[in-house]
Short mmCIF file of C-alpha atoms and ligand atoms in Angstrom, two decimals:
data_model
loop_
_atom_site.label_atom_id
_atom_site.label_comp_id
_atom_site.label_asym_id
_atom_site.label_seq_id
_atom_site.Cartn_x
_atom_site.Cartn_y
_atom_site.Cartn_z
CA MET P 115 74.24 106.92 129.54
CA ALA P 116 77.66 106.27 127.99
CA GLU P 117 77.63 103.69 125.19
CA SER P 118 79.23 100.35 126.00
CA ILE P 119 79.26 96.63 125.25
CA THR P 120 79.31 93.71 127.66
CA ILE P 121 81.48 90.66 126.99
CA THR P 122 80.69 87.43 128.81
CA ASP P 123 83.01 84.43 128.90
CA ASN P 124 80.49 81.59 128.77
CA ARG P 125 83.04 79.17 130.20
CA THR P 126 83.30 81.06 133.47
CA GLY P 127 80.27 83.32 133.43
CA GLU P 128 82.60 86.31 133.98
CA SER P 129 81.59 89.56 132.29
CA ILE P 130 83.14 92.93 131.65
CA GLU P 131 81.62 96.11 130.37
CA VAL P 132 83.73 98.00 127.84
CA PRO P 133 82.92 101.60 126.86
CA ILE P 134 82.59 102.49 123.18
CA VAL P 135 84.94 105.44 122.57
CA ASP P 136 85.26 107.19 119.17
CA GLY P 137 83.45 104.27 117.53
CA GLY P 138 85.74 101.57 118.95
CA VAL P 139 86.20 99.33 121.97
CA ASP P 140 89.56 98.84 123.66
CA ALA P 141 90.84 95.34 122.88
CA ALA P 142 92.97 95.46 126.04
CA ALA P 143 89.75 94.91 128.05
CA TRP P 144 89.17 91.68 126.14
CA ARG P 145 92.73 90.58 126.88
CA LYS P 146 92.13 91.12 130.57
CA LEU P 147 88.99 88.97 130.57
CA MET P 148 90.26 86.24 128.25
CA PRO P 149 94.05 86.15 128.18
CA GLY P 150 95.34 83.76 125.48
CA THR P 151 92.19 83.97 123.33
CA TRP P 152 92.82 86.21 120.37
CA PHE P 153 90.75 88.08 117.84
CA TYR P 154 91.11 86.42 114.42
CA ASP P 155 91.29 89.25 111.86
CA PRO P 156 93.95 88.45 109.22
CA ALA P 157 93.31 91.43 106.93
CA LEU P 158 92.53 93.75 109.87
CA MET P 159 89.09 94.23 108.39
CA THR P 160 87.47 94.67 111.80
CA THR P 161 90.41 96.19 113.64
CA ALA P 162 91.19 99.84 114.24
CA ALA P 163 94.98 99.50 114.38
CA THR P 164 95.40 103.03 115.68
CA SER P 165 93.67 106.28 116.48
CA SER P 166 94.55 109.03 114.04
CA SER P 167 93.78 112.67 113.38
CA VAL P 168 95.32 112.84 109.90
CA THR P 169 92.55 111.80 107.52
CA GLU P 170 88.84 111.17 107.89
CA LEU P 171 87.26 108.75 105.46
CA ASP P 172 83.55 107.99 105.49
CA GLY P 173 83.14 105.31 102.84
CA GLU P 174 79.36 105.08 103.09
CA ASN P 175 78.90 108.75 102.30
CA GLY P 176 81.88 109.29 99.98
CA VAL P 177 83.63 111.73 102.33
CA LEU P 178 87.39 112.33 102.41
CA ARG P 179 88.98 115.06 104.54
CA TYR P 180 92.59 115.82 105.41
CA ARG P 181 92.84 117.28 108.92
CA GLY P 182 89.17 118.23 108.61
CA TYR P 183 89.41 119.96 105.22
CA PRO P 184 87.23 118.41 102.46
CA ILE P 185 89.24 116.97 99.58
CA GLU P 186 87.07 118.92 97.10
CA GLN P 187 88.14 122.27 98.65
CA LEU P 188 91.79 121.29 98.83
CA ALA P 189 91.79 120.12 95.21
CA GLU P 190 90.21 123.38 94.09
CA HIS P 191 92.15 125.91 96.15
CA SER P 192 95.31 124.36 97.56
CA SER P 193 98.60 123.02 96.22
CA TYR P 194 100.36 119.74 96.91
CA LEU P 195 103.10 121.38 98.99
CA GLU P 196 100.51 123.21 101.10
CA VAL P 197 98.62 119.93 101.59
CA ALA P 198 101.88 118.19 102.52
CA TYR P 199 102.43 120.88 105.19
CA LEU P 200 98.86 120.41 106.42
CA LEU P 201 99.28 116.63 106.69
CA ILE P 202 102.62 116.84 108.49
CA HIS P 203 101.90 119.79 110.81
CA GLY P 204 98.14 119.43 111.28
CA GLU P 205 97.29 123.00 110.18
CA LEU P 206 97.39 124.96 106.95
CA PRO P 207 100.52 127.14 106.92
CA THR P 208 100.49 130.90 107.34
CA GLN P 209 102.39 132.90 104.71
CA GLU P 210 105.39 133.05 107.12
CA GLN P 211 105.33 129.28 107.50
CA TYR P 212 104.63 128.42 103.88
CA GLU P 213 107.51 130.33 102.27
CA PRO P 214 110.34 128.62 104.20
CA TRP P 215 108.58 125.25 103.76
CA VAL P 216 108.52 125.65 99.97
CA HIS P 217 112.06 127.02 99.99
CA ASP P 218 113.39 124.10 102.06
CA ILE P 219 111.73 121.53 99.86
CA THR P 220 112.92 123.26 96.70
CA TYR P 221 116.51 123.32 97.97
CA HIS P 222 116.56 119.65 99.00
CA THR P 223 115.64 118.22 95.60
CA PHE P 224 119.16 117.17 94.63
CA ILE P 225 120.25 113.60 95.27
CA HIS P 226 123.78 112.47 96.06
CA GLU P 227 125.66 111.72 92.82
CA ASN P 228 126.37 108.19 94.00
CA VAL P 229 122.64 107.45 94.30
CA ARG P 230 122.26 108.12 90.61
CA LYS P 231 125.60 107.16 89.11
CA ARG P 232 126.49 104.11 91.09
CA PHE P 233 123.23 102.90 92.54
CA LEU P 234 120.45 103.64 90.03
CA GLU P 235 122.66 103.12 86.99
CA GLY P 236 123.57 99.68 88.34
CA PHE P 237 120.08 98.38 87.59
CA HIS P 238 119.34 96.20 84.60
CA HIS P 239 118.27 98.27 81.57
CA ASP P 240 114.65 97.10 81.75
CA ALA P 241 114.23 97.40 85.53
CA HIS P 242 110.72 98.43 86.60
CA PRO P 243 110.92 102.08 87.79
CA MET P 244 108.90 101.26 90.91
CA GLY P 245 111.36 98.52 91.91
CA MET P 246 114.17 101.04 91.40
CA LEU P 247 112.34 103.69 93.43
CA VAL P 248 111.66 101.39 96.40
CA SER P 249 115.35 100.43 96.53
CA ALA P 250 116.56 104.00 96.08
CA ILE P 251 114.39 105.31 98.95
CA ALA P 252 115.85 102.63 101.25
CA ALA P 253 119.37 103.42 100.02
CA LEU P 254 118.95 107.09 101.07
CA SER P 255 119.02 105.85 104.66
CA THR P 256 122.74 105.11 104.26
CA PHE P 257 123.42 108.66 103.07
CA TYR P 258 121.82 110.27 106.13
CA PRO P 259 123.14 108.48 109.20
CA ASP P 260 121.45 111.07 111.45
CA ALA P 261 118.07 109.78 110.21
CA GLY P 262 118.06 107.29 113.07
CA GLU P 263 117.50 110.13 115.56
CA ILE P 264 113.77 109.74 115.26
CA HIS P 265 112.92 111.12 118.69
CA ASP P 266 114.30 114.55 117.84
CA PRO P 267 111.45 116.51 116.20
CA GLU P 268 113.84 118.91 114.45
CA ASN P 269 115.82 116.06 112.97
CA ARG P 270 112.61 114.30 111.91
CA LEU P 271 111.49 117.41 110.06
CA LYS P 272 114.83 117.56 108.24
CA GLN P 273 114.36 114.00 106.94
CA ILE P 274 110.71 114.70 106.06
CA VAL P 275 111.73 117.70 103.94
CA ARG P 276 114.41 115.60 102.24
CA LEU P 277 112.04 112.76 101.46
CA ILE P 278 109.23 114.94 100.08
CA ALA P 279 111.78 116.93 98.05
CA LYS P 280 113.75 114.01 96.63
CA MET P 281 110.86 111.76 95.62
CA PRO P 282 110.25 113.52 92.26
CA THR P 283 114.00 113.56 91.55
CA LEU P 284 114.32 109.84 92.24
CA ALA P 285 111.13 109.09 90.30
CA ALA P 286 112.32 111.07 87.27
CA ALA P 287 115.78 109.46 87.47
CA CYS P 288 114.16 105.99 87.43
CA HIS P 289 112.08 106.94 84.40
CA ARG P 290 114.99 108.48 82.47
CA PHE P 291 117.11 105.41 83.14
CA SER P 292 114.35 103.06 81.99
CA VAL P 293 114.06 104.90 78.64
CA GLY P 294 117.81 105.39 78.19
CA MET P 295 117.75 109.18 78.58
CA PRO P 296 120.36 111.19 80.54
CA PHE P 297 119.51 112.37 84.04
CA VAL P 298 118.16 115.93 84.34
CA TYR P 299 119.15 117.89 87.45
CA PRO P 300 116.44 119.69 89.42
CA ASP P 301 115.78 123.32 88.47
CA ASN P 302 115.19 125.24 91.67
CA SER P 303 113.58 128.13 89.82
CA LEU P 304 110.57 125.91 89.04
CA GLY P 305 107.60 124.88 91.14
CA PHE P 306 107.26 121.35 92.53
CA THR P 307 105.38 119.71 89.66
CA SER P 308 106.92 121.92 86.92
CA ASN P 309 110.34 120.86 88.15
CA PHE P 310 109.26 117.22 88.10
CA LEU P 311 107.98 117.57 84.53
CA SER P 312 111.27 119.23 83.57
CA MET P 313 113.29 116.36 85.05
CA LEU P 314 111.09 113.92 83.13
CA TRP P 315 110.75 115.46 79.70
CA LYS P 316 113.64 117.91 79.16
CA VAL P 317 115.72 117.04 76.11
CA ALA P 318 118.15 119.66 74.73
CA GLU P 319 116.39 122.92 75.55
CA PRO P 320 118.18 125.15 78.13
CA ARG P 321 115.05 125.33 80.27
CA TYR P 322 111.92 123.16 80.15
CA ASP P 323 108.75 125.13 80.66
CA ALA P 324 105.91 122.76 81.43
CA ASN P 325 102.42 123.68 80.29
CA PRO P 326 101.07 125.38 83.46
CA ALA P 327 97.69 123.65 83.09
CA LEU P 328 99.37 120.23 82.98
CA ALA P 329 101.58 121.12 85.95
CA ARG P 330 98.44 122.17 87.85
CA ALA P 331 96.58 118.98 86.84
CA LEU P 332 99.47 116.92 88.20
CA ASP P 333 99.41 119.00 91.38
CA VAL P 334 95.68 118.21 91.79
CA LEU P 335 96.39 114.50 91.27
CA PHE P 336 99.12 114.75 93.92
CA ILE P 337 96.66 116.38 96.35
CA LEU P 338 94.14 113.58 95.75
CA HIS P 339 96.75 110.88 96.39
CA ALA P 340 98.51 112.51 99.35
CA ASP P 341 96.80 110.42 102.01
CA HIS P 342 94.10 107.83 102.50
CA GLU P 343 94.23 106.85 106.19
CA GLN P 344 95.10 103.25 107.15
CA ASN P 345 95.58 101.65 103.72
CA CYS P 346 98.07 98.84 103.12
CA GLY P 347 101.08 101.12 102.46
CA THR P 348 100.38 103.40 105.42
CA THR P 349 99.93 100.38 107.65
CA ALA P 350 103.32 99.09 106.44
CA MET P 351 104.80 102.50 107.32
CA ARG P 352 103.33 102.38 110.82
CA VAL P 353 104.38 98.77 111.40
CA VAL P 354 107.99 99.29 110.29
CA GLY P 355 108.11 102.69 112.02
CA SER P 356 106.95 101.03 115.25
CA ALA P 357 110.28 99.17 115.28
CA HIS P 358 111.89 102.65 115.35
CA ALA P 359 113.37 102.12 111.89
CA ASP P 360 114.45 105.37 110.22
CA PRO P 361 112.02 107.24 107.92
CA TYR P 362 113.82 106.20 104.70
CA VAL P 363 113.54 102.46 105.21
CA SER P 364 110.03 102.88 106.67
CA THR P 365 108.98 104.84 103.56
CA ALA P 366 110.61 102.18 101.37
CA ALA P 367 108.45 99.55 103.13
CA ALA P 368 105.32 101.62 102.49
CA ALA P 369 106.31 102.09 98.83
CA ALA P 370 106.92 98.33 98.53
CA ALA P 371 103.33 97.72 99.66
CA LEU P 372 102.11 100.26 97.11
CA TYR P 373 104.00 98.37 94.39
CA GLY P 374 101.54 95.47 94.81
CA PRO P 375 98.92 95.24 92.04
CA ARG P 376 96.09 95.08 94.58
CA HIS P 377 97.11 98.48 95.93
CA GLY P 378 98.93 101.03 93.78
CA GLY P 379 98.92 99.01 90.60
CA ALA P 380 95.20 99.22 89.85
CA ASN P 381 95.37 102.15 87.41
CA GLU P 382 97.88 100.19 85.33
CA ALA P 383 95.37 97.30 85.33
CA VAL P 384 92.63 99.72 84.16
CA ILE P 385 94.62 100.71 81.07
CA ARG P 386 95.36 97.08 80.23
CA MET P 387 91.67 96.24 80.68
CA LEU P 388 90.49 99.12 78.46
CA LYS P 389 93.00 98.13 75.78
CA SER P 390 91.87 94.51 75.89
CA ILE P 391 88.20 95.56 75.54
CA GLY P 392 89.23 97.48 72.42
CA SER P 393 85.99 99.26 71.47
CA ILE P 394 82.71 100.60 72.88
CA GLU P 395 80.79 97.82 71.12
CA GLU P 396 82.62 95.22 73.21
CA VAL P 397 81.67 96.85 76.56
CA PRO P 398 78.39 94.96 77.21
CA ALA P 399 80.06 91.59 76.51
CA PHE P 400 82.92 92.50 78.83
CA ILE P 401 80.50 93.49 81.61
CA GLU P 402 78.74 90.13 81.20
CA SER P 403 82.06 88.31 81.50
CA VAL P 404 82.82 90.19 84.75
CA LYS P 405 79.39 89.26 86.09
CA ALA P 406 80.07 85.64 85.16
CA GLY P 407 83.13 85.80 87.43
CA LYS P 408 85.74 85.97 84.65
CA GLY P 409 87.86 88.74 86.14
CA ARG P 410 87.06 92.03 87.82
CA LEU P 411 86.15 95.42 86.53
CA GLN P 412 89.43 97.17 87.32
CA GLY P 413 89.14 100.60 88.94
CA PHE P 414 85.78 99.67 90.40
CA GLY P 415 85.02 98.84 94.02
CA HIS P 416 86.85 99.74 97.19
CA ARG P 417 87.28 98.18 100.61
CA VAL P 418 86.04 101.34 102.32
CA TYR P 419 84.06 103.39 99.77
CA LYS P 420 80.59 102.01 99.31
CA SER P 421 79.53 105.01 97.25
CA TYR P 422 81.26 107.10 94.57
CA ASP P 423 84.91 107.72 95.51
CA PRO P 424 85.04 111.54 95.90
CA ARG P 425 88.49 111.56 94.31
CA ALA P 426 87.10 109.87 91.18
CA LYS P 427 84.66 112.79 90.70
CA ILE P 428 87.46 115.37 90.85
CA ILE P 429 89.69 113.28 88.60
CA LYS P 430 86.99 113.11 85.95
CA GLN P 431 87.00 116.91 85.81
CA THR P 432 90.80 117.04 85.72
CA ALA P 433 90.75 114.52 82.87
CA ASP P 434 88.68 116.91 80.75
CA GLU P 435 91.15 119.74 81.44
CA VAL P 436 94.14 117.57 80.51
CA PHE P 437 92.52 116.15 77.37
CA ALA P 438 91.75 119.71 76.21
CA ILE P 439 95.53 120.15 75.96
CA THR P 440 96.84 116.70 75.11
CA GLY P 441 93.94 115.54 72.97
CA LYS P 442 91.49 112.92 74.18
CA ASN P 443 92.83 109.57 75.30
CA PRO P 444 91.16 107.18 72.83
CA LEU P 445 90.44 104.79 75.71
CA LEU P 446 88.24 107.42 77.42
CA ASP P 447 85.11 106.55 75.44
CA ILE P 448 85.42 102.92 76.46
CA ALA P 449 85.87 103.98 80.11
CA LEU P 450 82.82 106.26 80.01
CA LYS P 451 80.70 103.53 78.44
CA LEU P 452 81.91 101.00 81.02
CA GLU P 453 80.97 103.36 83.84
CA GLU P 454 77.55 104.03 82.31
CA VAL P 455 76.77 100.33 81.80
CA ALA P 456 78.10 99.25 85.22
CA LEU P 457 76.27 101.99 87.14
CA SER P 458 72.97 100.93 85.63
CA ASP P 459 73.54 97.22 86.28
CA GLU P 460 72.11 95.56 89.38
CA TYR P 461 75.25 93.38 89.82
CA PHE P 462 77.38 96.47 90.47
CA THR P 463 74.83 98.67 92.25
CA SER P 464 73.75 95.93 94.68
CA ARG P 465 77.42 95.34 95.63
CA LYS P 466 78.00 99.10 95.89
CA LEU P 467 80.74 99.00 93.26
CA TYR P 468 81.55 102.49 91.97
CA PRO P 469 84.58 103.89 90.12
CA ASN P 470 87.53 104.47 92.43
CA VAL P 471 90.39 106.96 92.04
CA ASP P 472 92.24 104.61 89.71
CA PHE P 473 89.50 104.35 87.11
CA TYR P 474 90.43 107.66 85.46
CA SER P 475 93.91 108.51 86.81
CA GLY P 476 95.69 106.12 84.41
CA LEU P 477 93.95 107.73 81.43
CA ILE P 478 95.28 111.13 82.48
CA TYR P 479 98.81 109.87 83.11
CA GLN P 480 98.82 108.14 79.75
CA ALA P 481 97.60 111.25 77.94
CA MET P 482 100.37 113.23 79.67
CA GLY P 483 102.93 110.85 78.18
CA PHE P 484 103.72 108.58 81.13
CA PRO P 485 104.36 104.92 80.42
CA VAL P 486 102.13 102.61 82.51
CA GLU P 487 105.13 101.42 84.55
CA MET P 488 105.37 104.96 85.98
CA PHE P 489 101.79 105.06 87.32
CA THR P 490 102.59 103.60 90.74
CA VAL P 491 105.67 105.81 90.96
CA LEU P 492 103.38 108.82 90.42
CA PHE P 493 101.24 107.57 93.29
CA ALA P 494 104.24 107.15 95.62
CA ILE P 495 105.48 110.74 95.20
CA PRO P 496 102.56 112.49 96.95
CA ARG P 497 101.69 109.57 99.24
CA THR P 498 105.08 110.14 100.88
CA ALA P 499 103.62 113.17 102.69
CA GLY P 500 100.79 111.02 104.06
CA TRP P 501 103.08 108.17 105.07
CA LEU P 502 105.34 110.60 106.94
CA ALA P 503 102.39 112.28 108.69
CA HIS P 504 101.33 108.88 110.02
CA TRP P 505 104.90 108.00 110.93
CA VAL P 506 105.23 111.17 113.04
CA GLU P 507 101.80 110.63 114.58
CA ALA P 508 102.66 107.06 115.63
CA LEU P 509 105.96 108.22 117.17
CA GLU P 510 104.21 111.00 119.05
CA GLN P 511 101.64 108.48 120.29
CA ASP P 512 104.61 106.49 121.58
CA GLN P 513 103.10 103.46 119.88
CA LYS P 514 104.46 100.11 121.03
CA ILE P 515 106.14 97.88 118.47
CA VAL P 516 103.47 96.18 116.34
CA ARG P 517 103.55 92.51 117.18
CA PRO P 518 100.28 90.67 116.55
CA ARG P 519 99.41 87.17 117.75
CA GLN P 520 98.48 84.17 115.65
CA LEU P 521 96.19 81.16 115.89
CA TYR P 522 98.61 78.26 115.56
CA VAL P 523 97.16 75.54 113.31
CA GLY P 524 100.33 73.51 112.60
CA HIS P 525 101.61 70.16 113.92
CA ASP P 526 101.81 69.28 117.58
CA ALA P 527 105.33 68.55 118.87
CA ARG P 528 107.04 65.72 116.98
CA ASP P 529 110.52 64.22 116.98
CA TYR P 530 113.16 64.92 114.36
CA VAL P 531 113.67 62.04 111.91
CA GLY P 532 117.04 61.56 110.18
CA LEU P 533 117.15 62.06 106.40
CA ASP P 534 117.87 58.35 105.79
CA GLN P 535 114.79 57.34 107.80
CA ARG P 536 112.22 59.55 106.06
CA SER P 537 109.82 57.89 103.66
N1 ACO H 69 84.52 93.89 89.61
C1 ACO H 69 83.56 92.94 89.76
N2 ACO H 69 83.13 92.50 90.95
C2 ACO H 69 83.70 93.03 92.04
C3 ACO H 69 84.70 94.02 91.98
C4 ACO H 69 85.10 94.47 90.70
N3 ACO H 69 86.02 95.41 90.56
N4 ACO H 69 85.06 94.38 93.22
C5 ACO H 69 84.34 93.63 94.05
N5 ACO H 69 83.51 92.82 93.34
C6 ACO H 69 82.50 91.89 93.87
C7 ACO H 69 83.14 90.62 94.42
O1 ACO H 69 83.20 89.61 93.43
C8 ACO H 69 82.19 90.28 95.54
O2 ACO H 69 81.03 89.69 94.97
P1 ACO H 69 80.28 88.48 95.76
O3 ACO H 69 79.77 89.09 97.01
O4 ACO H 69 79.25 88.03 94.81
O5 ACO H 69 81.34 87.44 96.01
C9 ACO H 69 81.78 91.63 96.10
O6 ACO H 69 81.91 92.54 95.00
C10 ACO H 69 82.66 92.11 97.26
O7 ACO H 69 84.02 92.04 96.85
P2 ACO H 69 85.27 91.86 97.85
O8 ACO H 69 86.39 91.27 97.08
O9 ACO H 69 84.83 91.15 99.09
O10 ACO H 69 85.57 93.35 98.23
P3 ACO H 69 86.91 93.88 98.87
O11 ACO H 69 86.53 94.98 99.76
O12 ACO H 69 87.73 92.77 99.45
O13 ACO H 69 87.72 94.38 97.58
C11 ACO H 69 88.84 95.70 96.02
C12 ACO H 69 88.03 95.68 97.32
C13 ACO H 69 90.11 94.83 96.19
C14 ACO H 69 89.29 97.13 95.74
C15 ACO H 69 87.96 95.16 94.86
O14 ACO H 69 86.82 95.96 94.71
C16 ACO H 69 88.72 95.06 93.54
O15 ACO H 69 89.39 94.04 93.31
N6 ACO H 69 88.63 96.11 92.67
C17 ACO H 69 89.35 96.13 91.43
C18 ACO H 69 90.79 96.54 91.67
C19 ACO H 69 90.90 98.00 92.03
O16 ACO H 69 90.31 98.87 91.37
N7 ACO H 69 91.70 98.29 93.07
C20 ACO H 69 91.98 99.68 93.46
C21 ACO H 69 91.52 99.93 94.83
S1 ACO H 69 91.77 101.63 95.20
C22 ACO H 69 93.40 101.79 95.67
O17 ACO H 69 94.04 100.90 96.19
C23 ACO H 69 94.03 103.05 95.41
#
């Protein structure tokens, strides 16, 4: 027998049976039975806002797969650009598909001179690079007027290539501006992350050759951050995209969501927390203060993962590889001790609080020389591929404009009172 639920309206005695399909029930059936009575779900904690075939996340069992491929295998064998292709197109590329994809992305890394000279350089000297990035992504929309042709798959792909390609250039430009260094043009002879590192760190040398192990570590971090199904930023992308806004402003909306400290800013919070703890000896006292409700253990816990975040496991390995080159981040010992103490404490285990991806990523970024303000920017670069995959999927699903209802709890109708008559 097919699985189903029965809903009865106790006011009328009317019932309907709704089938359970792919783990969900169609809310339209509810609307038919009880028009004008809405589900109350402000943070969409109980709502599947869409169906999707991009990413599978099983939080209970610590499973993350892009298009069916386990994150562990992709992190070990793949590259960010290959993963970006997989997310956008749904399949891993063949050699014949991969080469032009890499070529197209490599040859779309330049940004219009006005974006840099007039737009980015107009920011205040201490502007946060993430604020600059969000604005710059939106500004690109004005440089590509054809971006509005969102129903043309070929045109969509052109904008997707541009966005994936230009994100590192914009990110590096924001960083260079914030530290008062001149802009470095992309070097098309370099790979995706090597080119990014060149645009970030090049000083006077004719060519910047990044340490290949560091370039690979960054590539792995990009793979791990490329998508994470219906998180806050991706939901913003889908909502804005549902209004048929172009991909640049939709991506800017998603990046704006990521800018929030509850979302993409957690790894920055981890570094600040580790610094404030100061030493291993202070860890037990800090854990007690968290348990007493005085703040949270940053980088721990997740809305969906109720076991170890699989990305955190891979990141821990990557951290060792990076520290072998850069030297150990002195905050690592405090982080390891925190993890050890928390994972053997009933407060954390009973609430299923485990390290998430952000617990170790900040330590790696810091060891690689990134200032904390750049952490969210580093998240936004690879997440662009995921956002765009969801954007395309929603368009292909012909999704209606997102327009939820509300439960009105304000005043009943009342008459306007003139300013001189108000007490
Ligand atoms: N430290 C201490 N206690 C915690 C933590 C934490 N990091 N996270 C959750 N809890 C406790 C809560 O106090 C609550 O306890 P209670 O039941 O006694 O009241 C219980 O665990 C459940 O917490 P909720 O806030 O209901 O869980 P929610 O799913 O809403 O929160 C979140 C998830 C926001 C990620 C939370 O775990 C948190 O604030 N973590 C720290 C910040 C962080 O690392 N964010 C990164 C998320 S990953 C990402 O966006 C890439």
